[in-house]
Short mmCIF file of C-alpha atoms and ligand atoms in Angstrom, two decimals:
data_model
loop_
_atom_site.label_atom_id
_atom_site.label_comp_id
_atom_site.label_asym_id
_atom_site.label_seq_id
_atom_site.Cartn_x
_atom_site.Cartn_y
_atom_site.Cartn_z
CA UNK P 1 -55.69 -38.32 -31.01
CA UNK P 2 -54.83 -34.89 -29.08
CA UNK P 3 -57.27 -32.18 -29.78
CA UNK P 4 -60.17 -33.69 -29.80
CA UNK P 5 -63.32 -31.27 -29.08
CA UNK P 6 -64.04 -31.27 -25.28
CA UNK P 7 -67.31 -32.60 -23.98
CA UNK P 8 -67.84 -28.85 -23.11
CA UNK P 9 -68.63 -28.18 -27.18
CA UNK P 10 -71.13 -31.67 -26.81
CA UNK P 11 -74.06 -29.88 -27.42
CA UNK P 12 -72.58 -27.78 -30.62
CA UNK P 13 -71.50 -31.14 -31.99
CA UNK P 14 -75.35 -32.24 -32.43
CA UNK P 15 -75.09 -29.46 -35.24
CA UNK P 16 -71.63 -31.13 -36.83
CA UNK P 17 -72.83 -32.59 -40.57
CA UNK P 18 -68.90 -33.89 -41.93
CA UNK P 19 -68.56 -34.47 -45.16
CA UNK P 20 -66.06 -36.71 -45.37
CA UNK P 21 -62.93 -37.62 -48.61
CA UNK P 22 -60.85 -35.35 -48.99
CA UNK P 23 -61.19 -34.38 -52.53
CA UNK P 24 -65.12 -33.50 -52.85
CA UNK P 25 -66.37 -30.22 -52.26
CA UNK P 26 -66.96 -29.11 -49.04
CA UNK P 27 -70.21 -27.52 -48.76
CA UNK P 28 -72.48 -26.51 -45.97
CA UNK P 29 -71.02 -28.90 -43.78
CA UNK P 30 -70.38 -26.56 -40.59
CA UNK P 31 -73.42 -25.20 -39.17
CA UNK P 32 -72.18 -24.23 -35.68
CA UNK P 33 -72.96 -21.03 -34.51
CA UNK P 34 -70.22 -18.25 -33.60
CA UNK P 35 -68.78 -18.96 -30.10
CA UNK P 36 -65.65 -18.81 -28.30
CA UNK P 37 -65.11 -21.87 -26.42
CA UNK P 38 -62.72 -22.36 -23.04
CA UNK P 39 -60.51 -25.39 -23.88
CA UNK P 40 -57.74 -26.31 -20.92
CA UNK P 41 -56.77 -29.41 -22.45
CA UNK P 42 -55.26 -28.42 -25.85
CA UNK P 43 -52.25 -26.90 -24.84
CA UNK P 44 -49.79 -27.20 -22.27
CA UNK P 45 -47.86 -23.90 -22.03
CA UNK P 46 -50.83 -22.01 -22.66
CA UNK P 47 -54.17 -22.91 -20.65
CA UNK P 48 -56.84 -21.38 -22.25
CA UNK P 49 -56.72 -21.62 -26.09
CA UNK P 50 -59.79 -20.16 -27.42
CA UNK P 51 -61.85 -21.11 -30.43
CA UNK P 52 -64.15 -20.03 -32.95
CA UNK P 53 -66.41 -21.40 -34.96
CA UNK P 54 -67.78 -20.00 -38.59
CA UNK P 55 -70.42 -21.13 -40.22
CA UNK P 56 -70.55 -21.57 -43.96
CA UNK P 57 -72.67 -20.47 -47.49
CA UNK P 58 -70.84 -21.25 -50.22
CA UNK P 59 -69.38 -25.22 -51.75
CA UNK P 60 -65.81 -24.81 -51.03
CA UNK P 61 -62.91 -27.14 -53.05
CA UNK P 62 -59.68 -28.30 -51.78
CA UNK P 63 -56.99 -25.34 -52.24
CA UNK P 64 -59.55 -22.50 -52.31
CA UNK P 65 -59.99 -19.72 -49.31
CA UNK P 66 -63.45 -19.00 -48.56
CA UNK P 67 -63.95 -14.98 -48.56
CA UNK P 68 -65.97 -15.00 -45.35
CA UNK P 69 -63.99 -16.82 -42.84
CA UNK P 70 -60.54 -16.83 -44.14
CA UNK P 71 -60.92 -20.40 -43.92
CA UNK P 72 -58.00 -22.41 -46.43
CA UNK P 73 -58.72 -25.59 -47.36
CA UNK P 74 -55.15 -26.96 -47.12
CA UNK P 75 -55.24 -30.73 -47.99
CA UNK P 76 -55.85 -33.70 -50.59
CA UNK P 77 -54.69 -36.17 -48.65
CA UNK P 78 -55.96 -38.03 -45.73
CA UNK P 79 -57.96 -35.91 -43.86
CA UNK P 80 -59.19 -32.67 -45.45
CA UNK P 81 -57.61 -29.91 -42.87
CA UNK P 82 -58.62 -26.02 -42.87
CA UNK P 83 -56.54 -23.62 -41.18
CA UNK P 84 -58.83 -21.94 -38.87
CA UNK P 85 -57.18 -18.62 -36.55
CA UNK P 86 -53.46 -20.65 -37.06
CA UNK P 87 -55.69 -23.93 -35.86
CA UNK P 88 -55.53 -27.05 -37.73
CA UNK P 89 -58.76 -28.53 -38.24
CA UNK P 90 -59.08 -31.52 -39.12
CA UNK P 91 -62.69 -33.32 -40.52
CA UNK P 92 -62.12 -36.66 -39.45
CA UNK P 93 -65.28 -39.61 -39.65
CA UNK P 94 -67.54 -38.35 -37.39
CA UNK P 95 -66.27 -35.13 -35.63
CA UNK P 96 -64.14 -32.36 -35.81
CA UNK P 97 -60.58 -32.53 -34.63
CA UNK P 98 -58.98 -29.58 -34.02
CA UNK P 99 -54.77 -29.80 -34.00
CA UNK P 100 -53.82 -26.63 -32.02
CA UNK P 101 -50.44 -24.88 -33.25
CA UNK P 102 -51.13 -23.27 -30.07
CA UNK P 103 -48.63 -26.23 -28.43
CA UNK P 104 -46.04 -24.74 -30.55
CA UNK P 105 -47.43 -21.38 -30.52
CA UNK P 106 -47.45 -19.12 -26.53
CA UNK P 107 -48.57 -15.89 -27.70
CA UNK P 108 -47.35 -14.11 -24.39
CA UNK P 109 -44.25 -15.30 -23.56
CA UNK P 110 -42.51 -14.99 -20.22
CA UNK P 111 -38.76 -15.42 -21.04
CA UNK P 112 -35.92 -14.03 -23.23
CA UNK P 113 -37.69 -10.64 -23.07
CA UNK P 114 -34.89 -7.94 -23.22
CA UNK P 115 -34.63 -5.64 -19.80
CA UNK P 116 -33.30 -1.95 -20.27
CA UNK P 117 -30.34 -1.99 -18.11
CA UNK P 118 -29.83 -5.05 -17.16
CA UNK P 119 -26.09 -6.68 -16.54
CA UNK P 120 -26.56 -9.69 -18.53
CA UNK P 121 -25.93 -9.93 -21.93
CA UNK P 122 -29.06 -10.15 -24.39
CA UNK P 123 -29.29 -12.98 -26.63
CA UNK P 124 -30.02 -11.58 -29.91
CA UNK P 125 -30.39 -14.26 -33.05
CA UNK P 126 -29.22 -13.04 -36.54
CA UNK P 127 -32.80 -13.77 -37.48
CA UNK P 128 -34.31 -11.62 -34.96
CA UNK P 129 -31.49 -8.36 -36.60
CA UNK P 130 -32.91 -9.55 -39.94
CA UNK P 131 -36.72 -9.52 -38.14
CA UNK P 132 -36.28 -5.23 -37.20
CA UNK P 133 -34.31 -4.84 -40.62
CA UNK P 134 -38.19 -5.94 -41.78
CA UNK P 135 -40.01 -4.47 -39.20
CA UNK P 136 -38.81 -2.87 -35.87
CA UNK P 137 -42.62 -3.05 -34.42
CA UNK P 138 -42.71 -6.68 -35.20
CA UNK P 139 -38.80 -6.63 -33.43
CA UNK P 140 -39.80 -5.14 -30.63
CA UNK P 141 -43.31 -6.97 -29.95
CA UNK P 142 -41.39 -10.10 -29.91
CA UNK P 143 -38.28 -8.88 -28.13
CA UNK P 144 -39.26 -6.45 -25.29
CA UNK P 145 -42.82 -7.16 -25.03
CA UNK P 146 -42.91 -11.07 -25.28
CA UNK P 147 -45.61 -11.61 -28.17
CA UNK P 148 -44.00 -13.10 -31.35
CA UNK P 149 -45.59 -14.19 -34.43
CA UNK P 150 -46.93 -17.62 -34.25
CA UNK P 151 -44.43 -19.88 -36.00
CA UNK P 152 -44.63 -21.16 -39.81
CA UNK P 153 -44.46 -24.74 -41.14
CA UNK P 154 -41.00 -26.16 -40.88
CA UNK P 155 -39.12 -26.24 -44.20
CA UNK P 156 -38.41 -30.21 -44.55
CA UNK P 157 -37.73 -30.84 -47.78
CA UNK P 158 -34.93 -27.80 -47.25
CA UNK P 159 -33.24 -29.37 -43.76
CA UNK P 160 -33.11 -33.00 -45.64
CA UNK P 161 -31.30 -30.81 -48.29
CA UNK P 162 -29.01 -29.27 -45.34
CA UNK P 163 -28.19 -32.77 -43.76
CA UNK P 164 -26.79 -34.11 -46.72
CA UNK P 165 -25.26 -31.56 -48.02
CA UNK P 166 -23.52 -31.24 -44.39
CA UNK P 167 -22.67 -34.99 -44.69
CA UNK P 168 -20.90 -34.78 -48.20
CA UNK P 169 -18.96 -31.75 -47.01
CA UNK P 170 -17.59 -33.19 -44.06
CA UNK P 171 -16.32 -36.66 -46.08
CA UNK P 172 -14.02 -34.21 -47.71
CA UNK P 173 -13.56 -31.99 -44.26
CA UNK P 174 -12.02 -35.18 -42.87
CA UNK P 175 -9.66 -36.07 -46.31
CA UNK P 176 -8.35 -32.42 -46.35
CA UNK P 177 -9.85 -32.80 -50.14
CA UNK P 178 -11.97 -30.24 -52.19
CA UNK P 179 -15.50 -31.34 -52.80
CA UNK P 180 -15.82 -32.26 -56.57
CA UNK P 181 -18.26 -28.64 -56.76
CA UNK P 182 -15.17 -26.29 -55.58
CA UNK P 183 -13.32 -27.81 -58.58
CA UNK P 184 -16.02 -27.64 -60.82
CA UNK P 185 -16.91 -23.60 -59.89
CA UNK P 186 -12.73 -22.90 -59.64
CA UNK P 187 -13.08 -22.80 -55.50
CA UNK P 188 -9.78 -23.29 -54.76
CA UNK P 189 -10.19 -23.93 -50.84
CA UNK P 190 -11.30 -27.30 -48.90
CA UNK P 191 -13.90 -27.46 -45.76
CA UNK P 192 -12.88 -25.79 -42.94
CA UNK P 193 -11.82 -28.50 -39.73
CA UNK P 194 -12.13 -26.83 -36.70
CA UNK P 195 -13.16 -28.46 -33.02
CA UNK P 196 -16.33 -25.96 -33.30
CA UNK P 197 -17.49 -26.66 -36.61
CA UNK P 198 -20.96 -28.91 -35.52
CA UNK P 199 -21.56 -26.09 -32.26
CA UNK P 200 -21.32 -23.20 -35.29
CA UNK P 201 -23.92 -25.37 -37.10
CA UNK P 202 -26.46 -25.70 -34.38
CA UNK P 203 -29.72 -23.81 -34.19
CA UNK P 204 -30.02 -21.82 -30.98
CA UNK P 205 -26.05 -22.22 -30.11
CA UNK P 206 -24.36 -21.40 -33.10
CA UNK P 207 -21.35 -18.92 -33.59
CA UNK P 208 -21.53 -15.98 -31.08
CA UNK P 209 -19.87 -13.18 -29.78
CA UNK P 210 -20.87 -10.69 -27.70
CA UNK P 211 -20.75 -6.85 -28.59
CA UNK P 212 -20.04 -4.74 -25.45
CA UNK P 213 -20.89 -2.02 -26.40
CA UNK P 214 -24.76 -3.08 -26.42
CA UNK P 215 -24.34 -5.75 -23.95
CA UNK P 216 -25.36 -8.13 -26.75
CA UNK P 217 -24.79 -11.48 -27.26
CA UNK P 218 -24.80 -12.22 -31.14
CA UNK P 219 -25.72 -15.79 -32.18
CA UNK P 220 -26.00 -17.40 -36.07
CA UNK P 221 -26.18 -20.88 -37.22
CA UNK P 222 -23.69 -21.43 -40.24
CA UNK P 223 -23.79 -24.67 -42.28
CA UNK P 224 -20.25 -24.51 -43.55
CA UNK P 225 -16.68 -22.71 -43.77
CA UNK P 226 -14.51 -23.25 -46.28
CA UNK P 227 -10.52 -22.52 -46.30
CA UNK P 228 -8.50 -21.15 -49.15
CA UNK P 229 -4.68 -21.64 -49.52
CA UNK P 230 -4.06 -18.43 -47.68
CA UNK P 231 -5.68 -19.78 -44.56
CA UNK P 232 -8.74 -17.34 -45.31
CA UNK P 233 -12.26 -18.10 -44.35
CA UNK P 234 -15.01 -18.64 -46.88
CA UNK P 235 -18.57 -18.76 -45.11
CA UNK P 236 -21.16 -21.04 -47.15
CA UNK P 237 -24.68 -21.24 -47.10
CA UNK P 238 -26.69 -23.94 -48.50
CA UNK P 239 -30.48 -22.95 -50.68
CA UNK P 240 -32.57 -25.25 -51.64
CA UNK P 241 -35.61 -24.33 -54.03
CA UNK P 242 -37.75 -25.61 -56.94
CA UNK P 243 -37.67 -23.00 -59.80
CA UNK P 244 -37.39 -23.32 -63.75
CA UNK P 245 -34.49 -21.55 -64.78
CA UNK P 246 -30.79 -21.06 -63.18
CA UNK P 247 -30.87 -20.03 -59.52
CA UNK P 248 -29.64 -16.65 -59.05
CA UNK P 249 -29.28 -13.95 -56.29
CA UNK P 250 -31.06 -11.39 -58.64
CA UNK P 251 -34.78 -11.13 -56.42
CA UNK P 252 -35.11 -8.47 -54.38
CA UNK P 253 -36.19 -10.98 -51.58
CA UNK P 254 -32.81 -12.54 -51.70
CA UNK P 255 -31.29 -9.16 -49.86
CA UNK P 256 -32.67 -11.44 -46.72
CA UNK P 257 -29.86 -13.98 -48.09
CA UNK P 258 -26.77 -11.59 -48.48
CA UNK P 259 -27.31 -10.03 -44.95
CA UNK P 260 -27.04 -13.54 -43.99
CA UNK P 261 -24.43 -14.44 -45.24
CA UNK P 262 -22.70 -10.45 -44.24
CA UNK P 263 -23.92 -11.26 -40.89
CA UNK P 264 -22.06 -14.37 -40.60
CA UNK P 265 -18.84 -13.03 -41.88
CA UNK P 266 -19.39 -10.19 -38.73
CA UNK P 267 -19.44 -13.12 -36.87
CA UNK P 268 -16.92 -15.17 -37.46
CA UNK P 269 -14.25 -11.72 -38.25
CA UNK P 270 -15.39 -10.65 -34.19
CA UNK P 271 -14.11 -14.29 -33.55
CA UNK P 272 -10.78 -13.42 -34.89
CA UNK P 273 -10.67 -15.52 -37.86
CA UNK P 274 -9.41 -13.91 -41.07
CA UNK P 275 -12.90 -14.17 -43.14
CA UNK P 276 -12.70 -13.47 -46.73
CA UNK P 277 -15.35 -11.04 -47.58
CA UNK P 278 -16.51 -13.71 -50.84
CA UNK P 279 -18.77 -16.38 -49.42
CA UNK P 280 -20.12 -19.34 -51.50
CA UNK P 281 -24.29 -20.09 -51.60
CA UNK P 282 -24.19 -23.86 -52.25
CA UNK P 283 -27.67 -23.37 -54.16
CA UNK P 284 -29.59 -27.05 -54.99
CA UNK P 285 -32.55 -26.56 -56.97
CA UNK P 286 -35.04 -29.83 -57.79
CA UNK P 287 -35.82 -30.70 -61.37
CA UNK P 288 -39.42 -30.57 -62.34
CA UNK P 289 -38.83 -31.98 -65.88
CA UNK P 290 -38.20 -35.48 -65.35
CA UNK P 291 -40.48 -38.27 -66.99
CA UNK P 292 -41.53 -39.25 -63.38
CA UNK P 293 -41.09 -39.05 -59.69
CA UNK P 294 -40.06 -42.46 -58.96
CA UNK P 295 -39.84 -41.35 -54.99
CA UNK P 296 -36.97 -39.15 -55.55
CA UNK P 297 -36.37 -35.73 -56.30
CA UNK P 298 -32.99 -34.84 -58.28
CA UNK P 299 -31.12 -31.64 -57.68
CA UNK P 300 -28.75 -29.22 -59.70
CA UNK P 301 -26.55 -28.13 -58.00
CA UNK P 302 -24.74 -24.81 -58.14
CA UNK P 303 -21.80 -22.75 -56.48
CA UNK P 304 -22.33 -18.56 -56.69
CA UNK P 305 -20.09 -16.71 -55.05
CA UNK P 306 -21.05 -13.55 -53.51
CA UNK P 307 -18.94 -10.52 -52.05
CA UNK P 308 -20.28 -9.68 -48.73
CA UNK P 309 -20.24 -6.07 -46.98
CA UNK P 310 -20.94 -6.28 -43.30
CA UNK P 311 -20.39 -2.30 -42.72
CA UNK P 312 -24.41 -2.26 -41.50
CA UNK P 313 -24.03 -4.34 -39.13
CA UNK P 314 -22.25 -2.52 -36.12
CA UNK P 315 -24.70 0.60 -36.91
CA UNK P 316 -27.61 -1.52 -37.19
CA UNK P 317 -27.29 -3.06 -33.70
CA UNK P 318 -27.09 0.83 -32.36
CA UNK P 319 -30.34 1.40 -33.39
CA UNK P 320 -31.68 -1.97 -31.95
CA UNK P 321 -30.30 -0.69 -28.63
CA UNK P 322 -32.01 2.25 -29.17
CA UNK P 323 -35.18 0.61 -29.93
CA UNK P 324 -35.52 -1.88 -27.41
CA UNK P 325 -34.23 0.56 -24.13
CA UNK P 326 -37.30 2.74 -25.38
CA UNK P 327 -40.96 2.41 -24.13
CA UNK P 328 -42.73 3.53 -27.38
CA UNK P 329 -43.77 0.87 -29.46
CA UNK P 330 -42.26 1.76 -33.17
CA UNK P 331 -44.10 1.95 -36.24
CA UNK P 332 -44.68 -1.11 -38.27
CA UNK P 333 -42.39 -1.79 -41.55
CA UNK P 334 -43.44 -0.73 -44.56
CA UNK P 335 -43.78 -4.07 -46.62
CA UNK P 336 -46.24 -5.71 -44.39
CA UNK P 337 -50.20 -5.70 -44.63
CA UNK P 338 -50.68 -7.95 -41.13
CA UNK P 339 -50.76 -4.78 -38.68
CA UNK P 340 -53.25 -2.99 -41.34
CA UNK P 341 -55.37 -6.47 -41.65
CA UNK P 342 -55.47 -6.66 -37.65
CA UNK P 343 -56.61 -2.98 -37.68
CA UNK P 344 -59.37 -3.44 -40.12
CA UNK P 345 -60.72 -6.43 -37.79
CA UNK P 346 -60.45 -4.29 -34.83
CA UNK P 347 -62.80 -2.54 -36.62
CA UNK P 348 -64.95 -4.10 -37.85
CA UNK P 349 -65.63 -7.29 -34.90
CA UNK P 350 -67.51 -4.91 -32.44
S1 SF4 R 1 -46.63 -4.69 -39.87
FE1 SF4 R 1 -46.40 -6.88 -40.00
S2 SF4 R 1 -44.36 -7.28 -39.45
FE2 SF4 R 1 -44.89 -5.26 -38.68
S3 SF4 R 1 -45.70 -5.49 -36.63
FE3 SF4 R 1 -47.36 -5.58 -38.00
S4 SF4 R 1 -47.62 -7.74 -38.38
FE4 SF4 R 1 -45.58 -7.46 -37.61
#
């Protein structure tokens, strides 16, 4: 299995005691002393991924985070894992295994780093506008210097959710018919058919246009358009989620969702399409309260419409300019703790 601990940590592993099954405690089973350790062979884009090792004091259960490390212990089944420094670790029979993210993870990357006056066009995702809407020191980190945050754990469960609701649309894309939820929520429009529709859909091509006045090239992944009589534009977004209750746009985290869906509408409008400014979340959120799980998961489905304002756009891609042809680093956003944390550990680790 990759990631096995070189030979070069062979004489730390004499002080490896694994408990092993998942579900007891874990206690006291790591007595390896703090080192960094050189190890080529983990990752390919990176050569040197570098490791540490904690030792620890207190019986720790599945789920819980021990105080002194940081460590979580993230799983029941199979293998207990910790999450170690964004390492997976995993306590297999009779040694450690460690499961680098650092093969999906280069913290100093060497491409798609934006250039102050340079001719070509940056590529600029709507995820990365949404990422200095949240913080332009993250935004710029990422874009002009190269170091982005490691990535998080693919949704699944959502993209299966995606896919078929992608499939279902397009039976009634290809019969010109509206999809038995646009007649239930009085939608009165069918899927949009247009050569483009699978290229608008994919991640990393998407719909794009490029803004000349910041030499920008503008990129979003839809997952559907709908048409109305009038030959208007609808854009759609499909949610998927677990909650008790009716899904609703009402969180204050869901702003992330309505610049979206704005942000798509700017997109497809600076592709000359008449857009309406109402798009449609196509929200599916899994029922809990069933006797059983019988391997599948049942959804309710719902259709909310929402009227979209795109006005921040244009402005907001101004001050991204502005941002990334400067050398100062800006200061972090004000809803995240990570830059403080990292701070404190400067700190602190002497
Ligand atoms: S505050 Fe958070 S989001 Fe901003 S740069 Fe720091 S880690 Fe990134």
């Amino acid at each position: 299995m990759q990631g096995r601990v070189p030979t070069s940590v062979g004489e730390n592993r004499k002080s490896l005691r694994v408990i092993d099954g998942p579900d007891r405690l874990l206690s006291n089973f790591l007595r390896i002393s703090d080192e960094k350790i050189e190890t080529p062979s983990l990752s390919r884009s990176n050569p040197s991924t570098s490791f540490r090792m904690l030792n620890f004091s207190t019986p720790l259960c599945v789920g819980e985070i021990c105080t002194e490390s940081g460590l979580l212990i993230a799983s029941k089944r199979g293998h207990p894992r910790v999450v170690l420094d964004g390492l997976f670790w995993f306590l297999g029979e009779s040694s450690l295994y460690c499961f680098g993210m650092s093969q999906y993870y280069n913290p100093r990357r060497g491409k798609n780093m934006y250039e102050p006056g340079a001719d070509s066009p940056f590529k600029l995702s709507r995820s990365k506008v949404d990422l200095f809407i949240e913080c332009p020191k993250c935004f710029y980190l990422d874009r002009r210097l190269g170091v982005g945050r490691p990535p998080g754990y693919p949704f699944s469960l959502n993209s299966a959710v995606d896919t078929l609701l992608k499939k279902e649309f397009d039976i009634h894309r290809v019969d010109k018919t509206a999809h038995p939820l646009m007649s239930e929520y009085g939608v009165d429009a069918i899927p949009f058919e247009h050569p483009d529709i699978d290229k608008w859909r994919e991640n990393f091509v998407g719909v794009q246009y490029l803004h000349e006045p910041t030499n920008f090239l503008l990129t979003g992944a839809i997952d559907d358009v709908w048409v109305n009589p009038k030959g208007e534009l609808m854009v759609v977004d499909y949610k998927a989620t677990s909650k008790n209750g009716e899904v609703n746009l009402d969180a204050d985290w869901q702003i992330g969702y309505k610049r979206q869906m704005e942000f798509y509408q700017w997109l497809m409008r600076n592709n000359g399409f008449e857009v309406s400014s109402v798009g449609y979340f196509v929200y599916a959120n899994g029922v809990t309260d069933t006797e059983a799980f019988d391997g599948k998961l049942e959804f309710e489905v719902k259709v909310i419409p929402y009227e979209g304002d795109s006005s921040w756009v244009e402005p907001t891609l101004e001050k991204i300019k502005t941002c990334l042809d400067s050398d100062k680093t800006p200061e972090a956003g004000p809803d995240c703790d990570y830059c403080l944390y990292r701070d404190a550990v400067k700190e602190v680790v002497k």
